[in-house]
PDB file of C-alpha atoms in Angstrom:
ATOM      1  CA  UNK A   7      -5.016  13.175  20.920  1.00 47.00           C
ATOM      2  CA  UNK A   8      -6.899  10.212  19.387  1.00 46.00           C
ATOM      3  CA  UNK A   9      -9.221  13.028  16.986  1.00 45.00           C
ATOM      4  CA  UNK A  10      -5.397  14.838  15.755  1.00 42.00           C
ATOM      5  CA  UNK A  11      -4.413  11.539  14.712  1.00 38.00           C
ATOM      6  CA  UNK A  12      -6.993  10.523  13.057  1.00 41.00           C
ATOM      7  CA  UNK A  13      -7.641  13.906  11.359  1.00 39.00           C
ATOM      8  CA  UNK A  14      -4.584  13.616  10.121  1.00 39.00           C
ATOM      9  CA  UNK A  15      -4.231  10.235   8.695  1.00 40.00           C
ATOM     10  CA  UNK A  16      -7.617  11.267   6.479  1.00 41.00           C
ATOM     11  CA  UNK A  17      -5.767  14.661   5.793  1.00 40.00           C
ATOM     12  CA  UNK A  18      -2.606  12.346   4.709  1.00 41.00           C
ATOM     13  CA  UNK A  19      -5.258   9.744   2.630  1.00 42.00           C
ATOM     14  CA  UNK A  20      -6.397  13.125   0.528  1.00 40.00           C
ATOM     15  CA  UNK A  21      -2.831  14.329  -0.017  1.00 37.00           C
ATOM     16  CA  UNK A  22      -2.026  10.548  -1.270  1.00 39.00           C
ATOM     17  CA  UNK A  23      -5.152  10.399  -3.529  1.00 42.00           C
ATOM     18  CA  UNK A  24      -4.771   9.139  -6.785  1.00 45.00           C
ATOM     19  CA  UNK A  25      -6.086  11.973  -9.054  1.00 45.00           C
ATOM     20  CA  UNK A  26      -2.538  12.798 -11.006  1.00 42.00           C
ATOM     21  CA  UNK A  27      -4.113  15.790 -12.704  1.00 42.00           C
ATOM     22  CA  UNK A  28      -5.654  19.352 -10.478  1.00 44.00           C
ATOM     23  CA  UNK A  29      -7.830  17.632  -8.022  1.00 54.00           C
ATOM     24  CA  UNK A  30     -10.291  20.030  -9.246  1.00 68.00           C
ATOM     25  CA  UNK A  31     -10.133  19.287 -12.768  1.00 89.00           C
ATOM     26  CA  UNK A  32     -13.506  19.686 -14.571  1.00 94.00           C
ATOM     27  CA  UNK A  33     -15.267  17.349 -17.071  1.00 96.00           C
ATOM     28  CA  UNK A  34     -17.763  18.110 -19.742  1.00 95.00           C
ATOM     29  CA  UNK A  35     -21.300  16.690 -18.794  1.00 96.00           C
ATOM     30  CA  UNK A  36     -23.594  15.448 -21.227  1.00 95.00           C
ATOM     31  CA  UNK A  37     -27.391  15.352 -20.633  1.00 95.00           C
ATOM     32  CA  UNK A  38     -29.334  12.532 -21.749  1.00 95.00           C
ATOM     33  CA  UNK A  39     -33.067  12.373 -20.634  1.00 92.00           C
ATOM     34  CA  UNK A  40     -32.493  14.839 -18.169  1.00 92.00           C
ATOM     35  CA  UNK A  41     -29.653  12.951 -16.341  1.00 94.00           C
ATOM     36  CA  UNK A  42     -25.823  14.025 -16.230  1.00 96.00           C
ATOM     37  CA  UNK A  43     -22.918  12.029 -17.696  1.00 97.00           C
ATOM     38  CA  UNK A  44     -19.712  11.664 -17.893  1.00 97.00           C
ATOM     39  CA  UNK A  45     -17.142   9.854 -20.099  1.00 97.00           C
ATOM     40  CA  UNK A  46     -15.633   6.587 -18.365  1.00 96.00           C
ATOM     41  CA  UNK A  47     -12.615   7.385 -20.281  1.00 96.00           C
ATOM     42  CA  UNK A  48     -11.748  10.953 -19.851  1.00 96.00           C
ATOM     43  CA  UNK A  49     -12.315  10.179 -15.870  1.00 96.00           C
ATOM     44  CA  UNK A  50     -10.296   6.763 -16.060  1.00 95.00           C
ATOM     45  CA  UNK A  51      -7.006   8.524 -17.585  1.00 94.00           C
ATOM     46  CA  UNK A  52      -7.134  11.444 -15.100  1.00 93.00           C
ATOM     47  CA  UNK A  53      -7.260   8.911 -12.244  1.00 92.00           C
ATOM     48  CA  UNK A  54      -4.346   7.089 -14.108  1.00 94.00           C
ATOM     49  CA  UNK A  55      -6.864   3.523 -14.147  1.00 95.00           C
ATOM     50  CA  UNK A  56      -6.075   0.781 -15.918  1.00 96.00           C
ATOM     51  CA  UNK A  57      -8.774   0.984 -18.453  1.00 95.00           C
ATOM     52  CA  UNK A  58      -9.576  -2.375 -21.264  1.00 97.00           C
ATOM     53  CA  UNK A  59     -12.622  -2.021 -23.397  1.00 95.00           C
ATOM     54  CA  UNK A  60     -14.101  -5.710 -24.838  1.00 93.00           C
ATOM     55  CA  UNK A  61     -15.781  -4.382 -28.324  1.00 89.00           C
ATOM     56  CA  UNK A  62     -17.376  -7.478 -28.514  1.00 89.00           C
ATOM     57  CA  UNK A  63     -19.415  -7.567 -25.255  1.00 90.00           C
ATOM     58  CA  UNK A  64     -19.739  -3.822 -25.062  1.00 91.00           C
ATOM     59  CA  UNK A  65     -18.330  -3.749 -21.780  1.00 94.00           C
ATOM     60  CA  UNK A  66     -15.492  -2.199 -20.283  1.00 96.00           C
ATOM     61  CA  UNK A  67     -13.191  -3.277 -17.423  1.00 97.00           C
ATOM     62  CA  UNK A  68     -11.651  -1.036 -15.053  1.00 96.00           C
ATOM     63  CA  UNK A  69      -8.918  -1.228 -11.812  1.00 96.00           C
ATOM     64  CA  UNK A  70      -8.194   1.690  -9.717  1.00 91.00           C
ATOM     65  CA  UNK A  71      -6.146   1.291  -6.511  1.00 88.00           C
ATOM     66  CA  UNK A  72      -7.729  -1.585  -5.173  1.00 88.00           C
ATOM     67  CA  UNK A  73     -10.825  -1.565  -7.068  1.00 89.00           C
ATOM     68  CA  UNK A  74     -11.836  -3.591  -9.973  1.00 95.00           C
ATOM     69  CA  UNK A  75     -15.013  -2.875 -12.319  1.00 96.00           C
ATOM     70  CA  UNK A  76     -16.896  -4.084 -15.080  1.00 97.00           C
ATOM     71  CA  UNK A  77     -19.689  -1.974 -16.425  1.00 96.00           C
ATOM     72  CA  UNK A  78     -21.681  -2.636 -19.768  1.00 92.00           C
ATOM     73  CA  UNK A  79     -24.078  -0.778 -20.742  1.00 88.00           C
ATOM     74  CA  UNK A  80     -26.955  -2.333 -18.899  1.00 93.00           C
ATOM     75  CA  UNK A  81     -28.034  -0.727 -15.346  1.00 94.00           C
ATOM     76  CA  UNK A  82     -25.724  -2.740 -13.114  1.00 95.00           C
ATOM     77  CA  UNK A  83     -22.092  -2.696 -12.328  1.00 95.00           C
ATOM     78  CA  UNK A  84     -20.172  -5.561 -10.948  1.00 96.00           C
ATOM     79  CA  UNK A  85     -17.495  -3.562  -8.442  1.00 96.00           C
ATOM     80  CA  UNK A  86     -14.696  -5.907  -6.496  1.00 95.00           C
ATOM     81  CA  UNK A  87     -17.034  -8.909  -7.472  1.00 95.00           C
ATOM     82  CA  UNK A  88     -20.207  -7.686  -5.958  1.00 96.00           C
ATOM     83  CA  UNK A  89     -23.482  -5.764  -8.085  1.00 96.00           C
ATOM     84  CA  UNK A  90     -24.113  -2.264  -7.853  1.00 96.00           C
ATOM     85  CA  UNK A  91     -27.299  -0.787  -9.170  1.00 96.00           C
ATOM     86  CA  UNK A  92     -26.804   2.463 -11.270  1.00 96.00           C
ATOM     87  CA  UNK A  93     -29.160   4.984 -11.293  1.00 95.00           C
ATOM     88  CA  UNK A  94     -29.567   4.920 -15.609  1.00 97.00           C
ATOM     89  CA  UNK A  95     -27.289   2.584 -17.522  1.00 97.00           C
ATOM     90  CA  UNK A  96     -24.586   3.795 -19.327  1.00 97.00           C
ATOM     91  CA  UNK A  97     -24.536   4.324 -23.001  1.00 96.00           C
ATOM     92  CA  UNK A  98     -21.934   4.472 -25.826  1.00 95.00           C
ATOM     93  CA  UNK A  99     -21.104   7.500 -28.299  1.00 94.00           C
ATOM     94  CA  UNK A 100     -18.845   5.975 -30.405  1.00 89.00           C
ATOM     95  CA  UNK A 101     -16.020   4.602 -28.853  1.00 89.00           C
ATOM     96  CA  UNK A 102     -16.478   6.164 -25.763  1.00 93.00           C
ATOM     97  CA  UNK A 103     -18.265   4.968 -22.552  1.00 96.00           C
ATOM     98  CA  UNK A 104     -21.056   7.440 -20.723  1.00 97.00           C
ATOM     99  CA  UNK A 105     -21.951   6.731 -17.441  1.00 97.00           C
ATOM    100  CA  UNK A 106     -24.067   8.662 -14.807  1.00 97.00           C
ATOM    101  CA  UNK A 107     -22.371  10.488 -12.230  1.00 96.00           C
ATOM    102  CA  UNK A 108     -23.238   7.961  -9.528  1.00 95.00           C
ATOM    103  CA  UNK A 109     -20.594   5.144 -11.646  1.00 95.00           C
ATOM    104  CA  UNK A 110     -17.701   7.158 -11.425  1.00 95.00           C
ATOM    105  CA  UNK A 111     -18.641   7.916  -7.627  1.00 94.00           C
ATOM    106  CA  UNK A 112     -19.103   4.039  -6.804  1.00 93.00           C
ATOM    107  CA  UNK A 113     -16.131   3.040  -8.655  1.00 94.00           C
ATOM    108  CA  UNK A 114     -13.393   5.879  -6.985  1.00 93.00           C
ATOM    109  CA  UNK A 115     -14.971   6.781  -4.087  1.00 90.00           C
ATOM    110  CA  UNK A 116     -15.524  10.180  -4.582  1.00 92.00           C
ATOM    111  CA  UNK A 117     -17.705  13.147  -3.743  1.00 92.00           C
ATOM    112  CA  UNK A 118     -19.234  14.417  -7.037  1.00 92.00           C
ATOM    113  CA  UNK A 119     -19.277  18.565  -7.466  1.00 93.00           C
ATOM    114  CA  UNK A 120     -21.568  19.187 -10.304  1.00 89.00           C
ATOM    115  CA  UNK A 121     -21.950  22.891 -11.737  1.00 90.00           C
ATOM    116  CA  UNK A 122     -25.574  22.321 -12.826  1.00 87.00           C
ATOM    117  CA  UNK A 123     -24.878  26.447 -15.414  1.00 90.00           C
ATOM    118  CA  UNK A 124     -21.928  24.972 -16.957  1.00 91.00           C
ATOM    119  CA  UNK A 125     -22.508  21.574 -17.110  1.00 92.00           C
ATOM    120  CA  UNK A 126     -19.267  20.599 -15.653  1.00 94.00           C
ATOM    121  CA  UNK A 127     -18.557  18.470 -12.897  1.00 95.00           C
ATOM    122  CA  UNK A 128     -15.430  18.000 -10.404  1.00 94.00           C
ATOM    123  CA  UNK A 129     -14.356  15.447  -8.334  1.00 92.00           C
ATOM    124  CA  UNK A 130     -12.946  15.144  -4.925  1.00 90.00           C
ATOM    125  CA  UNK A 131     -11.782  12.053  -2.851  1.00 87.00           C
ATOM    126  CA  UNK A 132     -14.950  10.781  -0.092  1.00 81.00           C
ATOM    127  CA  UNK A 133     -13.841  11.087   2.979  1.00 69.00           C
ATOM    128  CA  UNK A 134     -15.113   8.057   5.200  1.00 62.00           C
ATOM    129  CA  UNK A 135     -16.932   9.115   8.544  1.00 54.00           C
ATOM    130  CA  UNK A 136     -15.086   8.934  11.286  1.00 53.00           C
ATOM    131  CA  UNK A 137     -15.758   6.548  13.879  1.00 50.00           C
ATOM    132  CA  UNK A 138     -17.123   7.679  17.297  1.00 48.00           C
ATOM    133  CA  UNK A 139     -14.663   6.737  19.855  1.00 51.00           C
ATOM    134  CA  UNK A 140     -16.289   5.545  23.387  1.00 57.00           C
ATOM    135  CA  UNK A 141     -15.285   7.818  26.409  1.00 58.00           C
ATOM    136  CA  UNK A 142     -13.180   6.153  29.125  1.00 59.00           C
TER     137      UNK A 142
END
């Protein structure tokens, strides 16, 4: 009874995630010495985040649900107050922010679907592992 339950709180947490648009809506990666990216900005307005960018300091803050993110273009993240280490830093094309696909995953909590032939990629929510319960 215990497994139904819980199956179906996570299958609840998916139907409730945040992702307004098709869950399956696909960004355009861009390949920069051989590593994917994606823009922060196209991601942040599907996931409806509140997005600010600071011109001055090259840095952008984000907050999603109950997250809260600042990312320049250096290789660490601050995320809810503690650093994350990126796998490449980010870099800007104009106004727009490009980070690796490991950001975006760190920062929403998703599982990252990459189509390596079109150079698109997809996002679903991360489902957490589910706890083993101890027999009685």
């Amino acid at each position: 009874m215990r497994r139904r339950v819980a199956v179906g709180f996570l299958l609840g947490m998916v139907w409730a995630w945040p992702l307004r648009a098709n869950e399956r809506e696909l960004f355009e990666v861009t390949m920069r010495r051989g590593q994917p990216f994606v823009s922060l900005m196209s991601v942040a307005q599907a996931f409806q985040a509140n997005l600010r960018i600071i011109p001055d300091e090259r840095a952008v803050n984000l907050q999603f649900d109950n997250q809260e993110a600042s990312i320049t273009d250096g290789t660490v993240l601050t995320l809810n107050r503690q650093l994350v280490v990126l796998s490449v830093a980010p870099y800007w094309r104009g106004g727009e922010l490009f980070v690796p696909l490991d950001a975006v995953q760190k920062i929403f909590y998703v599982t990252v679907h990459w189509r390596i032939h079109t150079r698109q990629v997809a996002f679903s929510p991360a489902l957490p592992p589910l706890q083993a319960q101890p027999r009685r």
